[in-house]
mmCIF file of C-alpha atoms in Angstrom:
data_model
loop_
_atom_site.group_PDB
_atom_site.id
_atom_site.type_symbol
_atom_site.label_atom_id
_atom_site.label_comp_id
_atom_site.label_asym_id
_atom_site.label_seq_id
_atom_site.Cartn_x
_atom_site.Cartn_y
_atom_site.Cartn_z
ATOM 1 C CA UNK A 10 41.726 101.536 91.205
ATOM 2 C CA UNK A 11 45.037 100.940 91.343
ATOM 3 C CA UNK A 12 46.911 97.349 91.138
ATOM 4 C CA UNK A 13 50.135 97.505 93.495
ATOM 5 C CA UNK A 14 51.461 94.525 90.580
ATOM 6 C CA UNK A 15 51.956 97.574 88.156
ATOM 7 C CA UNK A 16 54.885 98.713 89.759
ATOM 8 C CA UNK A 17 56.005 101.110 86.920
ATOM 9 C CA UNK A 18 53.012 102.682 87.687
ATOM 10 C CA UNK A 19 52.961 102.976 91.493
ATOM 11 C CA UNK A 20 52.619 106.429 92.145
ATOM 12 C CA UNK A 21 49.249 106.475 91.043
ATOM 13 C CA UNK A 22 47.424 107.565 95.029
ATOM 14 C CA UNK A 23 45.275 105.052 96.026
ATOM 15 C CA UNK A 24 42.200 107.096 96.866
ATOM 16 C CA UNK A 25 39.032 107.072 96.073
ATOM 17 C CA UNK A 26 37.013 109.199 93.733
ATOM 18 C CA UNK A 27 33.132 110.175 93.595
ATOM 19 C CA UNK A 28 31.339 108.736 90.979
ATOM 20 C CA UNK A 29 28.584 109.845 89.153
ATOM 21 C CA UNK A 30 25.903 107.613 88.400
ATOM 22 C CA UNK A 31 23.433 108.345 85.515
ATOM 23 C CA UNK A 32 25.084 111.878 84.893
ATOM 24 C CA UNK A 33 24.247 113.897 81.741
ATOM 25 C CA UNK A 34 26.941 115.620 79.639
ATOM 26 C CA UNK A 35 24.888 118.590 80.433
ATOM 27 C CA UNK A 36 26.435 118.841 83.917
ATOM 28 C CA UNK A 37 30.235 119.780 82.739
ATOM 29 C CA UNK A 38 29.066 120.894 79.301
ATOM 30 C CA UNK A 39 30.156 124.715 78.442
ATOM 31 C CA UNK A 40 26.831 126.861 78.027
ATOM 32 C CA UNK A 41 27.657 127.369 73.953
ATOM 33 C CA UNK A 42 28.127 123.574 73.693
ATOM 34 C CA UNK A 43 25.351 122.500 75.030
ATOM 35 C CA UNK A 44 22.701 124.889 73.440
ATOM 36 C CA UNK A 45 24.084 123.863 70.247
ATOM 37 C CA UNK A 46 23.977 119.787 71.261
ATOM 38 C CA UNK A 47 20.693 120.220 72.283
ATOM 39 C CA UNK A 48 19.092 122.225 69.817
ATOM 40 C CA UNK A 49 20.127 119.331 67.421
ATOM 41 C CA UNK A 50 19.156 116.216 69.462
ATOM 42 C CA UNK A 51 15.991 118.366 69.691
ATOM 43 C CA UNK A 52 15.759 118.262 66.191
ATOM 44 C CA UNK A 53 13.463 114.867 65.446
ATOM 45 C CA UNK A 54 15.366 112.557 63.456
ATOM 46 C CA UNK A 55 18.351 114.178 63.070
ATOM 47 C CA UNK A 56 21.242 112.234 64.249
ATOM 48 C CA UNK A 57 19.795 109.626 61.368
ATOM 49 C CA UNK A 58 19.737 111.965 58.546
ATOM 50 C CA UNK A 59 23.350 113.613 59.696
ATOM 51 C CA UNK A 60 24.829 109.575 59.646
ATOM 52 C CA UNK A 61 22.685 108.904 56.327
ATOM 53 C CA UNK A 62 24.349 111.695 54.813
ATOM 54 C CA UNK A 63 27.372 110.638 56.248
ATOM 55 C CA UNK A 64 27.860 107.191 54.344
ATOM 56 C CA UNK A 65 30.063 108.019 52.560
ATOM 57 C CA UNK A 66 33.040 108.529 55.391
ATOM 58 C CA UNK A 67 35.143 105.308 55.716
ATOM 59 C CA UNK A 68 34.252 104.815 59.197
ATOM 60 C CA UNK A 69 34.506 101.202 58.329
ATOM 61 C CA UNK A 70 38.262 101.816 56.937
ATOM 62 C CA UNK A 71 39.287 103.848 59.956
ATOM 63 C CA UNK A 72 38.455 101.485 62.180
ATOM 64 C CA UNK A 73 40.694 99.001 60.429
ATOM 65 C CA UNK A 74 43.327 101.501 59.809
ATOM 66 C CA UNK A 75 44.280 101.401 63.806
ATOM 67 C CA UNK A 76 43.311 98.117 64.565
ATOM 68 C CA UNK A 77 45.758 96.824 62.036
ATOM 69 C CA UNK A 78 48.828 99.846 62.414
ATOM 70 C CA UNK A 79 47.642 100.741 66.271
ATOM 71 C CA UNK A 80 48.098 99.230 69.459
ATOM 72 C CA UNK A 81 44.352 98.463 70.992
ATOM 73 C CA UNK A 82 44.573 99.219 75.020
ATOM 74 C CA UNK A 83 43.174 95.978 76.792
ATOM 75 C CA UNK A 84 44.692 93.846 79.680
ATOM 76 C CA UNK A 85 46.992 92.697 78.022
ATOM 77 C CA UNK A 86 48.727 96.115 75.969
ATOM 78 C CA UNK A 87 49.350 99.503 77.487
ATOM 79 C CA UNK A 88 47.558 97.872 80.734
ATOM 80 C CA UNK A 89 47.667 100.874 83.599
ATOM 81 C CA UNK A 90 45.972 103.043 80.159
ATOM 82 C CA UNK A 91 42.995 100.061 80.152
ATOM 83 C CA UNK A 92 42.687 100.586 83.808
ATOM 84 C CA UNK A 93 42.520 104.594 83.465
ATOM 85 C CA UNK A 94 39.988 104.205 80.817
ATOM 86 C CA UNK A 95 37.787 101.891 82.691
ATOM 87 C CA UNK A 96 38.005 103.608 85.495
ATOM 88 C CA UNK A 97 37.190 107.266 83.689
ATOM 89 C CA UNK A 98 34.199 104.894 82.441
ATOM 90 C CA UNK A 99 32.842 104.354 85.843
ATOM 91 C CA UNK A 100 32.729 107.166 87.306
ATOM 92 C CA UNK A 101 31.319 109.292 84.695
ATOM 93 C CA UNK A 102 28.755 105.567 84.227
ATOM 94 C CA UNK A 103 29.313 105.412 80.738
ATOM 95 C CA UNK A 104 27.179 102.585 79.666
ATOM 96 C CA UNK A 105 29.945 101.190 77.016
ATOM 97 C CA UNK A 106 33.817 100.905 77.411
ATOM 98 C CA UNK A 107 34.540 102.390 73.876
ATOM 99 C CA UNK A 108 37.797 101.323 71.994
ATOM 100 C CA UNK A 109 41.355 102.844 72.809
ATOM 101 C CA UNK A 110 44.103 102.659 70.762
ATOM 102 C CA UNK A 111 47.744 103.752 71.274
ATOM 103 C CA UNK A 112 49.444 105.193 67.600
ATOM 104 C CA UNK A 113 53.176 106.463 67.019
ATOM 105 C CA UNK A 114 53.204 109.330 67.088
ATOM 106 C CA UNK A 115 56.047 112.030 68.650
ATOM 107 C CA UNK A 116 53.013 115.147 68.874
ATOM 108 C CA UNK A 117 51.342 114.807 72.167
ATOM 109 C CA UNK A 118 47.730 114.388 71.169
ATOM 110 C CA UNK A 119 44.344 112.484 71.670
ATOM 111 C CA UNK A 120 40.961 112.394 69.924
ATOM 112 C CA UNK A 121 37.816 110.941 70.143
ATOM 113 C CA UNK A 122 35.935 109.924 66.798
ATOM 114 C CA UNK A 123 33.594 107.453 65.246
ATOM 115 C CA UNK A 124 29.950 107.675 63.522
ATOM 116 C CA UNK A 125 28.353 104.363 65.005
ATOM 117 C CA UNK A 126 30.399 104.287 68.046
ATOM 118 C CA UNK A 127 33.613 106.602 69.400
ATOM 119 C CA UNK A 128 36.427 105.697 69.441
ATOM 120 C CA UNK A 129 39.319 107.016 71.293
ATOM 121 C CA UNK A 130 43.052 107.502 70.218
ATOM 122 C CA UNK A 131 46.289 108.590 71.779
ATOM 123 C CA UNK A 132 49.665 109.184 70.616
ATOM 124 C CA UNK A 133 53.085 107.679 72.104
ATOM 125 C CA UNK A 134 54.093 111.572 72.306
ATOM 126 C CA UNK A 135 51.298 112.368 74.571
ATOM 127 C CA UNK A 136 52.068 108.697 76.710
ATOM 128 C CA UNK A 137 55.470 109.702 76.765
ATOM 129 C CA UNK A 138 54.771 112.912 78.060
ATOM 130 C CA UNK A 139 52.302 112.952 81.001
ATOM 131 C CA UNK A 140 52.495 111.521 84.308
ATOM 132 C CA UNK A 141 50.074 109.087 85.507
ATOM 133 C CA UNK A 142 47.155 111.470 87.158
ATOM 134 C CA UNK A 143 47.956 114.119 83.950
ATOM 135 C CA UNK A 144 47.012 111.152 81.760
ATOM 136 C CA UNK A 145 44.011 110.117 83.994
ATOM 137 C CA UNK A 146 42.646 113.929 83.474
ATOM 138 C CA UNK A 147 43.500 113.223 79.334
ATOM 139 C CA UNK A 148 41.392 110.133 79.208
ATOM 140 C CA UNK A 149 38.671 111.617 81.417
ATOM 141 C CA UNK A 150 38.536 114.119 78.633
ATOM 142 C CA UNK A 151 38.320 111.794 75.815
ATOM 143 C CA UNK A 152 35.616 109.747 77.847
ATOM 144 C CA UNK A 153 33.734 113.396 78.224
ATOM 145 C CA UNK A 154 33.596 113.892 74.450
ATOM 146 C CA UNK A 155 32.178 110.316 73.846
ATOM 147 C CA UNK A 156 29.447 110.622 76.827
ATOM 148 C CA UNK A 157 28.743 114.356 74.975
ATOM 149 C CA UNK A 158 27.963 112.588 71.499
ATOM 150 C CA UNK A 159 31.023 114.658 70.209
ATOM 151 C CA UNK A 160 32.776 111.710 68.035
ATOM 152 C CA UNK A 161 30.308 112.179 65.418
ATOM 153 C CA UNK A 162 30.577 116.036 64.683
ATOM 154 C CA UNK A 163 34.442 115.099 65.448
ATOM 155 C CA UNK A 164 34.691 112.938 62.534
ATOM 156 C CA UNK A 165 32.808 114.981 60.332
ATOM 157 C CA UNK A 166 34.851 117.749 60.700
ATOM 158 C CA UNK A 167 38.262 115.944 59.965
ATOM 159 C CA UNK A 168 36.540 114.801 56.605
ATOM 160 C CA UNK A 169 35.434 118.087 55.934
ATOM 161 C CA UNK A 170 39.012 119.583 56.575
ATOM 162 C CA UNK A 171 40.273 117.079 54.282
ATOM 163 C CA UNK A 172 37.833 117.154 51.640
ATOM 164 C CA UNK A 173 38.274 120.765 51.334
ATOM 165 C CA UNK A 174 42.328 120.440 50.430
ATOM 166 C CA UNK A 175 41.235 118.101 47.946
ATOM 167 C CA UNK A 176 38.844 120.693 45.987
ATOM 168 C CA UNK A 177 40.526 124.051 46.673
ATOM 169 C CA UNK A 178 41.555 123.768 43.176
ATOM 170 C CA UNK A 179 37.778 124.097 42.088
ATOM 171 C CA UNK A 180 36.300 127.656 41.675
ATOM 172 C CA UNK A 181 34.026 128.265 44.618
ATOM 173 C CA UNK A 182 33.965 124.549 45.673
ATOM 174 C CA UNK A 183 36.080 125.034 48.676
ATOM 175 C CA UNK A 184 34.067 128.074 50.430
ATOM 176 C CA UNK A 185 31.172 126.479 50.785
ATOM 177 C CA UNK A 186 33.076 123.472 52.735
ATOM 178 C CA UNK A 187 35.188 125.920 54.383
ATOM 179 C CA UNK A 188 31.779 127.877 55.564
ATOM 180 C CA UNK A 189 31.131 124.565 57.674
ATOM 181 C CA UNK A 190 34.336 123.572 58.563
ATOM 182 C CA UNK A 191 34.596 127.022 60.603
ATOM 183 C CA UNK A 192 31.415 127.026 62.327
ATOM 184 C CA UNK A 193 32.380 123.313 63.157
ATOM 185 C CA UNK A 194 35.804 124.100 64.488
ATOM 186 C CA UNK A 195 34.441 127.039 66.361
ATOM 187 C CA UNK A 196 31.561 124.560 68.028
ATOM 188 C CA UNK A 197 34.541 121.855 68.536
ATOM 189 C CA UNK A 198 37.175 124.569 70.419
ATOM 190 C CA UNK A 199 33.608 124.808 72.952
ATOM 191 C CA UNK A 200 33.568 121.032 72.948
ATOM 192 C CA UNK A 201 37.213 120.565 74.095
ATOM 193 C CA UNK A 202 36.606 123.205 77.288
ATOM 194 C CA UNK A 203 33.433 121.195 77.763
ATOM 195 C CA UNK A 204 35.908 117.563 77.820
ATOM 196 C CA UNK A 205 38.187 119.411 79.862
ATOM 197 C CA UNK A 206 36.033 119.383 82.871
ATOM 198 C CA UNK A 207 34.745 116.079 82.581
ATOM 199 C CA UNK A 208 38.659 115.278 82.907
ATOM 200 C CA UNK A 209 38.723 117.292 86.138
ATOM 201 C CA UNK A 210 35.412 114.873 86.839
ATOM 202 C CA UNK A 211 36.877 111.688 85.941
ATOM 203 C CA UNK A 212 40.456 112.843 87.477
ATOM 204 C CA UNK A 213 39.486 114.979 90.554
ATOM 205 C CA UNK A 214 43.354 116.517 90.869
ATOM 206 C CA UNK A 215 42.937 120.065 89.378
ATOM 207 C CA UNK A 216 46.665 120.258 89.502
ATOM 208 C CA UNK A 217 47.093 117.631 87.598
ATOM 209 C CA UNK A 218 45.258 118.697 84.860
ATOM 210 C CA UNK A 219 46.784 122.097 85.304
ATOM 211 C CA UNK A 220 50.109 119.995 85.038
ATOM 212 C CA UNK A 221 49.189 118.265 81.728
ATOM 213 C CA UNK A 222 48.148 121.570 79.243
ATOM 214 C CA UNK A 223 51.235 123.472 80.645
ATOM 215 C CA UNK A 224 53.189 120.643 79.656
ATOM 216 C CA UNK A 225 51.079 120.179 76.039
ATOM 217 C CA UNK A 226 52.125 124.106 75.546
ATOM 218 C CA UNK A 227 56.026 123.586 77.096
ATOM 219 C CA UNK A 228 56.903 120.252 76.836
ATOM 220 C CA UNK A 229 58.395 118.067 79.140
ATOM 221 C CA UNK A 230 60.182 120.237 81.344
ATOM 222 C CA UNK A 231 57.658 120.783 84.443
ATOM 223 C CA UNK A 232 60.732 121.793 86.779
ATOM 224 C CA UNK A 233 60.550 125.362 84.552
ATOM 225 C CA UNK A 234 57.150 125.593 84.572
ATOM 226 C CA UNK A 235 55.082 127.084 87.286
ATOM 227 C CA UNK A 236 51.140 127.033 87.166
ATOM 228 C CA UNK A 237 50.225 130.666 88.335
ATOM 229 C CA UNK A 238 53.099 131.755 86.392
ATOM 230 C CA UNK A 239 50.951 130.119 83.173
ATOM 231 C CA UNK A 240 47.805 131.556 84.549
ATOM 232 C CA UNK A 241 49.207 134.815 84.228
ATOM 233 C CA UNK A 242 49.528 134.008 80.578
ATOM 234 C CA UNK A 243 46.339 134.137 79.909
ATOM 235 C CA UNK A 244 45.179 136.731 82.329
ATOM 236 C CA UNK A 245 47.713 138.841 80.235
ATOM 237 C CA UNK A 246 46.687 137.344 76.990
ATOM 238 C CA UNK A 247 42.610 138.453 77.120
ATOM 239 C CA UNK A 248 43.875 141.671 78.558
ATOM 240 C CA UNK A 249 46.447 142.561 76.700
ATOM 241 C CA UNK A 250 47.137 144.795 73.453
ATOM 242 C CA UNK A 251 44.387 147.051 71.676
ATOM 243 C CA UNK A 252 41.427 146.873 69.167
ATOM 244 C CA UNK A 253 43.910 145.397 66.405
ATOM 245 C CA UNK A 254 45.531 142.839 69.242
ATOM 246 C CA UNK A 255 41.864 141.274 69.686
ATOM 247 C CA UNK A 256 41.117 141.038 66.116
ATOM 248 C CA UNK A 257 44.735 139.169 65.553
ATOM 249 C CA UNK A 258 43.313 137.016 68.724
ATOM 250 C CA UNK A 259 40.161 136.086 66.397
ATOM 251 C CA UNK A 260 42.238 135.885 63.251
ATOM 252 C CA UNK A 261 44.780 133.131 65.054
ATOM 253 C CA UNK A 262 42.414 130.879 66.282
ATOM 254 C CA UNK A 263 39.670 130.222 63.445
ATOM 255 C CA UNK A 264 41.757 127.813 62.350
ATOM 256 C CA UNK A 265 42.530 125.860 64.927
ATOM 257 C CA UNK A 266 40.835 123.099 66.586
ATOM 258 C CA UNK A 267 41.436 123.462 69.903
ATOM 259 C CA UNK A 268 41.234 126.562 72.494
ATOM 260 C CA UNK A 269 45.004 128.244 73.160
ATOM 261 C CA UNK A 270 46.151 125.867 76.283
ATOM 262 C CA UNK A 271 46.177 128.727 78.453
ATOM 263 C CA UNK A 272 43.072 129.829 77.879
ATOM 264 C CA UNK A 273 41.883 126.198 78.388
ATOM 265 C CA UNK A 274 43.753 126.115 81.674
ATOM 266 C CA UNK A 275 41.829 129.543 83.189
ATOM 267 C CA UNK A 276 38.849 128.316 82.072
ATOM 268 C CA UNK A 277 39.012 125.235 83.924
ATOM 269 C CA UNK A 278 40.323 126.621 87.030
ATOM 270 C CA UNK A 279 37.847 129.542 86.935
ATOM 271 C CA UNK A 280 35.108 126.617 86.658
ATOM 272 C CA UNK A 281 36.741 124.113 88.898
ATOM 273 C CA UNK A 282 36.072 127.471 91.309
ATOM 274 C CA UNK A 283 32.431 127.531 90.585
ATOM 275 C CA UNK A 284 29.136 126.695 92.508
ATOM 276 C CA UNK A 285 28.356 124.818 89.558
ATOM 277 C CA UNK A 286 31.410 122.024 89.949
ATOM 278 C CA UNK A 287 30.462 121.999 93.770
ATOM 279 C CA UNK A 288 27.197 120.729 93.313
ATOM 280 C CA UNK A 289 28.550 118.464 90.798
ATOM 281 C CA UNK A 290 31.184 116.729 93.761
ATOM 282 C CA UNK A 291 27.988 117.066 95.766
ATOM 283 C CA UNK A 292 26.286 115.104 94.257
ATOM 284 C CA UNK A 293 23.701 117.257 92.422
ATOM 285 C CA UNK A 294 23.623 117.488 88.921
ATOM 286 C CA UNK A 295 21.509 116.820 85.673
ATOM 287 C CA UNK A 296 20.721 113.098 84.976
ATOM 288 C CA UNK A 297 20.267 111.718 82.024
ATOM 289 C CA UNK A 298 17.316 110.173 82.382
ATOM 290 C CA UNK A 299 15.895 113.995 82.478
ATOM 291 C CA UNK A 300 17.421 114.777 78.723
ATOM 292 C CA UNK A 301 14.801 114.287 76.798
ATOM 293 C CA UNK A 302 12.625 116.685 79.234
ATOM 294 C CA UNK A 303 15.275 119.814 78.362
ATOM 295 C CA UNK A 304 14.324 122.754 77.389
ATOM 296 C CA UNK A 305 15.849 124.276 74.400
ATOM 297 C CA UNK A 306 14.411 127.773 74.967
ATOM 298 C CA UNK A 307 16.227 127.469 78.934
ATOM 299 C CA UNK A 308 19.487 126.129 77.013
ATOM 300 C CA UNK A 309 19.612 129.051 74.662
ATOM 301 C CA UNK A 310 18.736 131.478 77.260
ATOM 302 C CA UNK A 311 21.539 129.932 79.614
ATOM 303 C CA UNK A 312 23.440 129.942 76.613
ATOM 304 C CA UNK A 313 22.736 133.909 76.270
ATOM 305 C CA UNK A 314 22.977 134.994 79.377
ATOM 306 C CA UNK A 315 26.892 133.496 79.549
ATOM 307 C CA UNK A 316 27.774 135.259 76.932
ATOM 308 C CA UNK A 317 26.272 138.201 78.334
ATOM 309 C CA UNK A 318 28.159 137.538 81.464
ATOM 310 C CA UNK A 319 31.007 136.552 79.138
ATOM 311 C CA UNK A 320 31.180 140.222 77.723
ATOM 312 C CA UNK A 321 31.226 142.235 80.962
ATOM 313 C CA UNK A 322 33.381 140.575 82.616
ATOM 314 C CA UNK A 323 35.999 140.434 79.998
ATOM 315 C CA UNK A 324 39.544 142.350 80.001
ATOM 316 C CA UNK A 325 39.802 142.255 76.309
ATOM 317 C CA UNK A 326 39.502 145.659 74.940
ATOM 318 C CA UNK A 327 37.454 144.740 72.127
ATOM 319 C CA UNK A 328 35.165 142.734 74.678
ATOM 320 C CA UNK A 329 35.387 146.134 76.834
ATOM 321 C CA UNK A 330 34.183 147.911 73.555
ATOM 322 C CA UNK A 331 31.336 145.814 72.825
ATOM 323 C CA UNK A 332 30.031 146.094 76.478
ATOM 324 C CA UNK A 333 30.409 149.988 76.749
ATOM 325 C CA UNK A 334 28.130 150.198 73.220
ATOM 326 C CA UNK A 335 25.493 147.890 74.658
ATOM 327 C CA UNK A 336 25.898 150.087 77.499
ATOM 328 C CA UNK A 337 24.635 152.932 75.438
ATOM 329 C CA UNK A 338 28.072 154.509 75.945
ATOM 330 C CA UNK A 339 28.626 155.604 72.839
ATOM 331 C CA UNK A 340 28.283 155.222 69.020
ATOM 332 C CA UNK A 341 30.076 151.923 68.020
ATOM 333 C CA UNK A 342 31.566 153.640 64.664
ATOM 334 C CA UNK A 343 33.293 156.439 66.727
ATOM 335 C CA UNK A 344 34.547 154.565 69.449
ATOM 336 C CA UNK A 345 36.401 151.988 66.521
ATOM 337 C CA UNK A 346 37.983 154.397 64.512
ATOM 338 C CA UNK A 347 39.097 156.521 67.827
ATOM 339 C CA UNK A 348 40.247 152.965 69.091
ATOM 340 C CA UNK A 349 41.953 152.084 66.059
ATOM 341 C CA UNK A 350 43.376 155.585 65.028
ATOM 342 C CA UNK A 351 44.104 157.040 68.329
ATOM 343 C CA UNK A 352 41.784 160.384 67.313
ATOM 344 C CA UNK A 353 39.811 159.976 70.759
ATOM 345 C CA UNK A 354 42.177 161.615 72.894
ATOM 346 C CA UNK A 355 43.898 163.853 70.638
ATOM 347 C CA UNK A 356 40.719 165.850 68.549
ATOM 348 C CA UNK A 357 40.117 166.368 65.148
ATOM 349 C CA UNK A 358 43.567 168.639 64.818
ATOM 350 C CA UNK A 359 45.541 165.661 66.924
ATOM 351 C CA UNK A 360 44.178 162.939 64.731
ATOM 352 C CA UNK A 361 45.820 164.965 61.661
ATOM 353 C CA UNK A 362 48.742 165.809 63.050
ATOM 354 C CA UNK A 363 48.984 162.136 64.802
ATOM 355 C CA UNK A 364 48.604 160.950 61.287
ATOM 356 C CA UNK A 365 51.011 163.581 59.773
ATOM 357 C CA UNK A 366 53.496 162.339 62.394
ATOM 358 C CA UNK A 367 53.177 158.316 61.929
ATOM 359 C CA UNK A 368 54.128 158.967 58.033
ATOM 360 C CA UNK A 369 57.373 161.070 58.256
ATOM 361 C CA UNK A 370 58.163 158.654 61.198
ATOM 362 C CA UNK A 371 58.317 155.841 58.673
ATOM 363 C CA UNK A 372 57.938 152.394 59.490
ATOM 364 C CA UNK A 373 60.494 151.283 61.418
ATOM 365 C CA UNK A 374 58.720 153.530 64.579
ATOM 366 C CA UNK A 375 57.955 151.109 67.033
ATOM 367 C CA UNK A 376 55.174 153.934 67.857
ATOM 368 C CA UNK A 377 53.698 154.014 64.478
#
């Protein structure tokens, strides 16, 4: 796996990683991501129709753009990245190694796009930020996108996002497009959690995956950061605040294509400690030749079970309220009113008095 002649990258550990022959992307896909993709794949002719409708997308110009204005990873250029890419594709048993390009951009980023065939693109900012094992997890992440067939939908999302900006001046023209974009973003955030898992399977180094996410969040100051403290941020983010904060979290994440970095780290660590991950590492995982027999009903049932468990175990105030309502603990309207107005603990008089006190204290009072 390691070529000793690459002296500038000699910090790559000389160790063998497990290979997952014939692994299906279902093995690592997040339940919400997997259920959506299984349903789409089971629709007869969906991909054919989808690509036909996508014929207006400038994929040819996209490929020519990267070919003409980026550096293609190969045996002659960015050799260490080429080794990582082939290694990740070998471990995840991809049938074909997708082309990979490095493009000049100081912002750390990577993506897997393309309609007919996936293309992996990484920025110079990311290459310069991450060490060998951290980068290996990122390359595995993008290879996971390719194996899952995410590139097509990601390309559509990029196209529609740009289109939405161009037609924003047309009355109602942007509404329908943004509805689709919002739905695609919600799916893509879940697909990022899936790809993080693929990156862990490819790199098989949880600490490297954690470090990479920390660096994406805080830059190349690893000596100033701590994994445990970083994960504690995710816990504080999830359980902190009240219902108003829960709503703000939703509004903050809606425009994003990626989940927040601390959340990704916490989700990946949780999965790495799960029985599902251990079974994959032991060689027990779904195979691609079994995909055609996948039950849509079972997939949706698993997804529903996952969401029910997430609501039940969540520390977020809104999710806890939803859990209480689902458990018959009270009426939704009354609980929402009490949570937002503070009327639940003081009674009717207290609630009125509290409102009057708020009016007297003015907006500068931190309690208002």
